[in-house]
Tab-separated table of C-alpha atoms and ligand atoms in Angstrom:
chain	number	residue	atom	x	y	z
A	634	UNK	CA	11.680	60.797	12.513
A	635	UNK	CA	8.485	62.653	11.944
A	636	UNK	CA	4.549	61.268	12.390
A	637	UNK	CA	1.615	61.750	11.471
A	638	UNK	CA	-1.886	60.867	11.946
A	639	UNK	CA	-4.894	60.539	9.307
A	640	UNK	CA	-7.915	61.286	12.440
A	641	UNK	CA	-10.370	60.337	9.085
A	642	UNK	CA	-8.747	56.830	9.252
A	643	UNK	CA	-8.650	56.216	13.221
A	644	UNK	CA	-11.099	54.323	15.061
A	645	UNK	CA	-10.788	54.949	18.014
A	646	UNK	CA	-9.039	52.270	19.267
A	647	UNK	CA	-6.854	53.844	21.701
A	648	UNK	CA	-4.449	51.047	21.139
A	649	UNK	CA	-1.389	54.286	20.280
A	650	UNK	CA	-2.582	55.759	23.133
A	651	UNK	CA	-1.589	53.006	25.731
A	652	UNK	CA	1.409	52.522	24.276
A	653	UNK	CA	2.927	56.203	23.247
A	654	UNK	CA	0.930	58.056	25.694
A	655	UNK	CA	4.130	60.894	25.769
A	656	UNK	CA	3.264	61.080	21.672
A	657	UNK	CA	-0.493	60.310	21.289
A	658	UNK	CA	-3.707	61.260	23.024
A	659	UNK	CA	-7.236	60.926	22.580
A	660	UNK	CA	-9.379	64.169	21.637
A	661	UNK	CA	-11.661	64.675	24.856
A	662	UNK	CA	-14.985	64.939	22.336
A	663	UNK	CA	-14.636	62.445	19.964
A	664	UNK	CA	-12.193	59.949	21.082
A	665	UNK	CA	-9.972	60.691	18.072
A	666	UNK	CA	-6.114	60.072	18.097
A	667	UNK	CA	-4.425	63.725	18.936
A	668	UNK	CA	-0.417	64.048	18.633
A	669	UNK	CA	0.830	65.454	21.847
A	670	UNK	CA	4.188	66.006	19.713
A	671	UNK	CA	5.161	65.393	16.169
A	672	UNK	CA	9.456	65.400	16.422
A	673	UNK	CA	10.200	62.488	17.999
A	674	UNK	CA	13.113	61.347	20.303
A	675	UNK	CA	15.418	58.634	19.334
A	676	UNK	CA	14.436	56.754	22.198
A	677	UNK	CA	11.014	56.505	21.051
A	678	UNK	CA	11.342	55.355	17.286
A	679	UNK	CA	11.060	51.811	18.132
A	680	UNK	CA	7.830	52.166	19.883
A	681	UNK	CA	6.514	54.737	17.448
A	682	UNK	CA	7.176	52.305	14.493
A	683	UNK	CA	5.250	49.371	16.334
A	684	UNK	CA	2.406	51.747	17.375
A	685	UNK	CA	2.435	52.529	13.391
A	686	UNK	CA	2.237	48.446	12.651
A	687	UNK	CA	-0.306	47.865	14.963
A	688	UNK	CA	-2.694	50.637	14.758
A	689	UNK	CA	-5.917	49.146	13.074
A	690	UNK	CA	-6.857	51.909	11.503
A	691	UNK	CA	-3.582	52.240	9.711
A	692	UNK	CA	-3.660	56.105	10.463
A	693	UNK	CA	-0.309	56.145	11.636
A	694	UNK	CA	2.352	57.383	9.511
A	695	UNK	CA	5.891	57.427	10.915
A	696	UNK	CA	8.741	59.125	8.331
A	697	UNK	CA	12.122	58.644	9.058
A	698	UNK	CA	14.597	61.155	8.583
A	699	UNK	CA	17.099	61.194	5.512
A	700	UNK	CA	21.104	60.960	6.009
A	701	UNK	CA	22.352	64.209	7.414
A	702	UNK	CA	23.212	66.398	4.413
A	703	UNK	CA	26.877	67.662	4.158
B	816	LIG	S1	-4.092	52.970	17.416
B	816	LIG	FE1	-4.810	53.877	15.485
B	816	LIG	S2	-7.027	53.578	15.493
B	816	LIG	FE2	-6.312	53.319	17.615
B	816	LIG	S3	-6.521	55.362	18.555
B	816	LIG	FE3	-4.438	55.192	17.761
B	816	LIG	S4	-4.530	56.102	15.690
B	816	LIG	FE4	-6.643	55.638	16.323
């Protein structure tokens, strides 16, 4: 799983933040979601795919990964 965040779309909500805080961040000057990392564990898909759902700005964009290729 990869993700992504569209900083044009965010409004500063922090909402990702208090949820993810090992993924997301806040930018110090504008209050902007920052990624802190953008492969993500296993252990933290199900949190990163309700932080996707409930971010209002719907700047969140989690991709999973295809089946391993042979
Ligand atoms: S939840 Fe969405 S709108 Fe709120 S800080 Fe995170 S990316 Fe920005």
């Amino acid at each position: 799983m990869q993700v992504s965040v569209d900083r044009d779309r965010c409004c500063s909500s922090g909402m990702c933040v208090t949820n993810v805080p090992e993924v997301f961040e806040q930018d110090d000057q504008d209050a902007l979601v920052k990624l802190r990392q953008t492969s993500i564990r296993p252990d933290q898909f199900d949190d990163l795919r309700l932080a996707a759902e409930l971010c209002p700005g719907g700047a969140i964009t989690v991709t999973e990964d295809g089946p391993a290729q042979a």
